[in-house]
Amino acid sequence: MLRGLTQAGIGMNGDERFIAAAAEHGFQAVDLDALSLVERLGLEPARELLRKHGIVIGTIGLPVEWRTTEEAFLQGLEKLAKSAAAAAALGCTSCCTYILPSTDMKPAHFMALATKRLRMCAQILGAYGIRLGLEFVGPHHLRTHWKYPFIWTMEETLDWIDAIGENNVGLLLDAYHWYTNELTTADIERLRPEQIVHVHINDAPDVPVEEAKDNGRIYPGEGVIDLAGFLRALHKIGYKGAVAQEILTAEPPSESPDALLQRSRTGFNQVFSAAGL
Amino acid sequence: MLRGLTQAGIGMNGDERFIAAAAEHGFQAVDLDALSLVERLGLEPARELLRKHGIVIGTIGLPVEWRTTEEAFLQGLEKLAKSAAAAAALGCTSCCTYILPSTDMKPAHFMALATKRLRMCAQILGAYGIRLGLEFVGPHHLRTHWKYPFIWTMEETLDWIDAIGENNVGLLLDAYHWYTNELTTADIERLRPEQIVHVHINDAPDVPVEEAKDNGRIYPGEGVIDLAGFLRALHKIGYKGAVAQEILTAEPPSESPDALLQRSRTGFNQVFSAAGL
Amino acid sequence: MLRGLTQAGIGMNGDERFIAAAAEHGFQAVDLDALSLVERLGLEPARELLRKHGIVIGTIGLPVEWRTTEEAFLQGLEKLAKSAAAAAALGCTSCCTYILPSTDMKPAHFMALATKRLRMCAQILGAYGIRLGLEFVGPHHLRTHWKYPFIWTMEETLDWIDAIGENNVGLLLDAYHWYTNELTTADIERLRPEQIVHVHINDAPDVPVEEAKDNGRIYPGEGVIDLAGFLRALHKIGYKGAVAQEILTAEPPSESPDALLQRSRTGFNQVFSAAGL
Amino acid sequence: MLRGLTQAGIGMNGDERFIAAAAEHGFQAVDLDALSLVERLGLEPARELLRKHGIVIGTIGLPVEWRTTEEAFLQGLEKLAKSAAAAAALGCTSCCTYILPSTDMKPAHFMALATKRLRMCAQILGAYGIRLGLEFVGPHHLRTHWKYPFIWTMEETLDWIDAIGENNVGLLLDAYHWYTNELTTADIERLRPEQIVHVHINDAPDVPVEEAKDNGRIYPGEGVIDLAGFLRALHKIGYKGAVAQEILTAEPPSESPDALLQRSRTGFNQVFSAAGL
């Protein structure tokens, strides 16, 4: 597995600095927007930047708004092939999006629209050899934040992936959502590795699970999630992709980027070593 | 358009008697179970029976339970190809099912499961040249009968058909659901004829539209639905399939089948002639 | 049906002049590249240009190279959504490509690659409400021009459309290929109108059918094809789209564009009137 | 990996005897027709038979004729769900068919028809959790046995799997076809394990590769194929399914089933041990 970072929880701007800093602190993957990197630097310099630092792109975010109007969706769709081509040119094979667990729309209708939209995104991504990862979102407060329940469990998400029906769609498995869904290592062990497109790692504070807030995440190893078990199960089934930290917080972090990177490295060392990895 | 009957509202058992009686009263199509007819009579006698009476099969019901468990679904699926083959052998090209407008399941999850299941049904039916018609169900009381809203409008159903993504899926357009959704003739005129797989015709009592009960239907021409407009719009866009009466009532009809057939014929004559057809 | 023109056989450059000239000579549709028009004029001026002349865009050409390498395909794919969005913004709902009847590739392998590629194109086009028309190409000399036979009949093309499996793919029916396949009006009458995405009209010289060259086409009404029967059959099944002239010739036409437009108009008048249209 | 047998090369009739004999000789999987076993013995006794002998079903053959007429295809399709249900009930998750490398049909047209048909088979199998394996067939004499080339390489087959577009379709990788295509262990190592649905193992006589006949196979370890490398590469990428012997010969084997089973066991021991497995 590759140790990865997102910018959430690091407080650093600028892809080039972020890539360099991630490498310096022993990380092997970062999640960022491949197209903007290529457009800013050019393809070959962007490749060279990654090569020089020994960094791969873990995933790009899905640059298409699939949750609101058809107009917004179609507008985003115009750029998707270009984003996919840029990611592929940089060696990235994954693109991710998250699923809000409740909605103000009639949920069945929204599910029908979203199925069609994400299928189309998956098809375009697939043409460039890129897989689409869907992240189920577990925190309890979001399940009732909007009017109707949508979906938030791993099983529901796997069923949705089946309904989308493309062979390049899988899970983004986030330790925080695994925890807030009260899933076990056995639930991970039931997966085939190709069902997992990307992994997020975070920790949760010592509050009752139903009170863990989506933006109340803490650094790996500093909380109560069994991250060693989480990583062991992933390793056991043969997952070899990136495991990227994504610390969503209510307030921006007050420490310096360097301190946060150091803290992240310490956390990774701790939980990977507890997992025997 | 073909004047058609279902057994609902006729109170008659036995396909052979029903076919003969429909023909005698001037109908051209009946909805029935093609496979059981073929299994009981044999293929050639079944064909001859229809030919002799000048009757075509308007549609068969989808013989697969797609609304409950995976087990029930898979069990039904085992027989679908056989049902489709029997229908095709008798010249029928349509198979229909209805959509309950509310559900006790999490509606988005149910939508994902149902999308996958109906896609598979559509694919098997399509192999035999049969289309799948989905009937949206409008009566207001059913929209809240179960815990969560599912879908009940024509637009939602068209979006779902897109999400299913097979080219042999369309609408079963029922005048009662068109009425309880307060749709207009303009809504029909926006459709292409190939989007309509089958049509039901019924009338509604003179109560506020939101009080019209699903099993409170009356015979065409005896109620308040603008069935002349409904038929004119269908004719205008070029729909040429069956228009089948389906009178769902709380109590079984008290008149004799013959009287009910006569009453149905009178109703059809009235509304078709009011439509100029 | 709309009387339409392509630039093939007119010898005129410049979309604006072409649109104006087509309108002047009584045509209602032209085939052109919507995206380049929008990029050159802007969306609203492009719309206004069409509106002012009472011209609609019959179809755009598929701007993706699906016949050669994967690289070429993916490069073209990057721009497809943009082309589709431009066409849709100008009210065009059709995009077409032709199928060469022989190939130097192993034909089954090429068919597999082409199926996947055209499915993806169809999906992207479909997101913008645009259909994809596939033109089978009948002239006998092309059937053996490359090493192996590919496909050239209407039946084969309909089977391929089924294999592609998207509901927005249909035929581009060209009178020249209908003729060189020795099809009849009955073959057209077996189609449903929604199976036809676009129509081309041309005439053939009085040579044995197997000697009619693909680039030996002549103006409607000047040759031996039963274009009246062709149009009558299209009208009979309810086809309402564009019928666009496309005169492919070995040498560029020697007459002036104005003379060619006049000659085209005369031809259209003759064959439409012979068809009773 | 599971050591498996097909009946080809064993000369034994009767599933029950075959299962028992396979177990006795140290095999862990057999390929047979699950539905006929269930229909003859009943589901529970069939399960018990397998359990008692510690044998799993490696794969079933696709019981649908997809290579000839539409009628034959549709007839077979009627039974596919039932076959799939029986296989699933016995714990089998794989169903296979082979691809003849040449054809008397126009190959592109046949490819279109076959794509549609195998997609449908894959979908039905997928409903029951079963994957479809496609076996490319390498022997040179078959590439020109019929009029036109079809497909015979691994790359072509992978492209076809993409064109079919269902996520439960993969390769049946047969050592004989790997050898006659002159593939290397690196070609296997480029595969992800989930791309392989089933594996066949056989050996080839010491003749020039282009003279190796499809029905001239010999027992593992008795010929010139690098079966140790083949197995090592499969193990390396993480393939864990069955590796089933399938000895196709021009004449039925003259030895007793028991001698042939013993010979097969010896061959398996030799090549697995040479592979370090």
Coordinates of N, CA, C and O in Angstrom, one line a residue, chain C residues 106-109 111-113 115-116 119 148-153 155-157 159-160 162-165, chain D residues 106-109 111-113 115-116 119 148-153 155-157 159-160 162-165:
Chain C
K106 N -7.9 -7.3 -38.9 CA -8.8 -8.5 -38.7 C -10.2 -8.0 -38.4 O -10.4 -7.3 -37.4
P107 N -11.1 -8.4 -39.2 CA -12.4 -7.7 -39.1 C -13.2 -7.9 -37.8 O -13.8 -7.0 -37.3
A108 N -13.0 -9.1 -37.2 CA -13.7 -9.4 -36.0 C -13.1 -8.5 -34.9 O -13.8 -8.0 -34.0
H109 N -11.8 -8.4 -34.9 CA -11.2 -7.6 -33.8 C -11.5 -6.2 -34.0 O -11.9 -5.5 -33.0
M111 N -14.2 -5.0 -35.3 CA -15.6 -4.9 -34.9 C -15.7 -4.8 -33.4 O -16.5 -4.0 -32.8
A112 N -14.9 -5.5 -32.6 CA -14.9 -5.5 -31.2 C -14.5 -4.1 -30.7 O -15.1 -3.4 -29.9
L113 N -13.3 -3.6 -31.3 CA -12.8 -2.3 -30.9 C -13.9 -1.2 -31.3 O -14.1 -0.3 -30.5
T115 N -17.0 -1.4 -31.7 CA -18.3 -1.5 -30.9 C -18.1 -0.7 -29.6 O -18.9 0.1 -29.2
K116 N -17.0 -0.9 -29.0 CA -16.7 -0.3 -27.7 C -16.5 1.2 -27.9 O -17.1 2.0 -27.2
R119 N -19.9 2.8 -28.9 CA -20.8 2.9 -27.7 C -20.5 4.1 -26.8 O -21.4 4.8 -26.4
Y148 N -10.1 -7.5 -46.1 CA -11.2 -8.4 -45.6 C -12.5 -7.7 -45.7 O -12.6 -6.5 -45.5
P149 N -13.6 -8.4 -45.9 CA -14.9 -7.8 -45.8 C -15.2 -7.3 -44.4 O -14.9 -8.0 -43.4
F150 N -15.9 -6.1 -44.3 CA -16.4 -5.7 -43.0 C -17.9 -5.9 -43.0 O -18.4 -7.0 -43.2
I151 N -18.7 -4.8 -43.0 CA -20.1 -5.0 -43.1 C -20.6 -3.9 -44.1 O -20.0 -2.8 -44.1
W152 N -21.7 -4.2 -44.8 CA -22.2 -3.2 -45.7 C -23.7 -3.2 -45.9 O -24.3 -2.4 -46.6
T153 N -24.4 -4.2 -45.3 CA -25.8 -4.3 -45.5 C -26.6 -3.6 -44.4 O -26.1 -3.4 -43.3
E155 N -29.1 -4.9 -42.7 CA -29.3 -5.9 -41.7 C -28.1 -6.0 -40.8 O -28.2 -6.1 -39.5
E156 N -27.0 -6.1 -41.4 CA -25.7 -6.2 -40.6 C -25.6 -4.9 -39.7 O -25.2 -5.0 -38.5
T157 N -26.0 -3.8 -40.3 CA -25.8 -2.5 -39.5 C -26.8 -2.5 -38.3 O -26.5 -2.1 -37.2
D159 N -27.9 -5.1 -36.8 CA -27.4 -6.0 -35.8 C -26.3 -5.4 -35.0 O -26.1 -5.6 -33.8
W160 N -25.5 -4.6 -35.7 CA -24.4 -3.9 -35.0 C -25.0 -2.9 -34.0 O -24.5 -2.8 -32.9
D162 N -27.7 -3.1 -32.5 CA -28.1 -3.9 -31.3 C -26.9 -4.2 -30.4 O -27.0 -4.2 -29.2
A163 N -25.8 -4.6 -31.0 CA -24.6 -5.0 -30.3 C -24.0 -3.7 -29.5 O -23.5 -3.9 -28.4
I164 N -24.1 -2.6 -30.1 CA -23.6 -1.4 -29.4 C -24.5 -1.2 -28.2 O -24.0 -0.8 -27.1
G165 N -25.8 -1.4 -28.4 CA -26.6 -1.5 -27.2 C -27.1 -0.2 -26.5 O -27.5 -0.2 -25.4
Chain D
K106 N -19.5 -13.8 -42.3 CA -18.7 -12.6 -42.4 C -18.3 -12.3 -40.9 O -19.1 -12.1 -40.1
P107 N -17.0 -12.2 -40.7 CA -16.5 -12.2 -39.3 C -17.0 -10.9 -38.5 O -17.2 -11.0 -37.3
A108 N -17.1 -9.8 -39.2 CA -17.5 -8.6 -38.4 C -18.9 -8.7 -38.0 O -19.3 -8.4 -36.9
H109 N -19.8 -9.2 -38.9 CA -21.2 -9.4 -38.6 C -21.3 -10.5 -37.5 O -22.1 -10.3 -36.5
M111 N -19.2 -11.2 -35.2 CA -18.7 -10.5 -34.0 C -19.8 -9.7 -33.4 O -20.0 -9.7 -32.2
A112 N -20.5 -8.9 -34.2 CA -21.6 -8.1 -33.7 C -22.7 -9.0 -33.0 O -23.1 -8.7 -31.9
L113 N -23.1 -10.0 -33.7 CA -24.1 -10.9 -33.2 C -23.6 -11.6 -31.9 O -24.3 -11.6 -30.9
T115 N -21.3 -10.6 -29.8 CA -21.2 -9.6 -28.7 C -22.5 -9.4 -28.0 O -22.6 -9.5 -26.8
K116 N -23.6 -9.3 -28.8 CA -24.9 -9.1 -28.2 C -25.3 -10.4 -27.4 O -25.8 -10.3 -26.3
R119 N -23.1 -10.9 -24.3 CA -23.5 -9.9 -23.2 C -24.7 -10.4 -22.5 O -24.8 -10.3 -21.3
Y148 N -12.9 -17.3 -43.0 CA -12.3 -16.0 -42.6 C -11.7 -16.1 -41.2 O -12.2 -16.9 -40.4
P149 N -10.7 -15.3 -41.0 CA -10.1 -15.3 -39.6 C -11.2 -14.7 -38.6 O -11.9 -13.8 -39.0
F150 N -11.2 -15.2 -37.4 CA -12.1 -14.6 -36.4 C -11.0 -14.0 -35.4 O -10.2 -13.2 -35.8
I151 N -11.0 -14.4 -34.2 CA -10.0 -13.9 -33.3 C -9.4 -15.1 -32.5 O -10.0 -16.1 -32.3
W152 N -8.1 -15.0 -32.2 CA -7.4 -16.1 -31.4 C -6.4 -15.7 -30.4 O -5.8 -16.5 -29.7
T153 N -6.1 -14.3 -30.4 CA -5.1 -13.9 -29.4 C -5.7 -13.5 -28.1 O -6.9 -13.1 -28.0
E155 N -4.9 -10.6 -26.6 CA -5.3 -9.2 -26.7 C -6.6 -9.0 -27.3 O -7.4 -8.2 -26.9
E156 N -6.8 -9.7 -28.4 CA -8.1 -9.6 -29.1 C -9.3 -10.0 -28.2 O -10.3 -9.4 -28.2
T157 N -9.0 -11.0 -27.4 CA -10.1 -11.5 -26.5 C -10.3 -10.5 -25.4 O -11.5 -10.2 -25.0
D159 N -9.9 -7.3 -25.7 CA -10.7 -6.2 -26.3 C -12.1 -6.6 -26.5 O -13.0 -5.8 -26.4
W160 N -12.4 -7.8 -26.9 CA -13.8 -8.3 -27.0 C -14.5 -8.2 -25.7 O -15.6 -7.8 -25.6
D162 N -14.0 -6.2 -23.3 CA -14.3 -4.8 -23.2 C -15.5 -4.4 -24.0 O -16.4 -3.7 -23.5
A163 N -15.6 -4.9 -25.2 CA -16.7 -4.6 -26.0 C -18.0 -5.2 -25.5 O -19.1 -4.6 -25.6
I164 N -17.9 -6.4 -24.9 CA -19.1 -7.0 -24.3 C -19.6 -6.1 -23.2 O -20.8 -5.8 -23.0
G165 N -18.6 -5.6 -22.4 CA -18.9 -4.5 -21.5 C -19.6 -4.9 -20.2 O -20.1 -4.0 -19.5

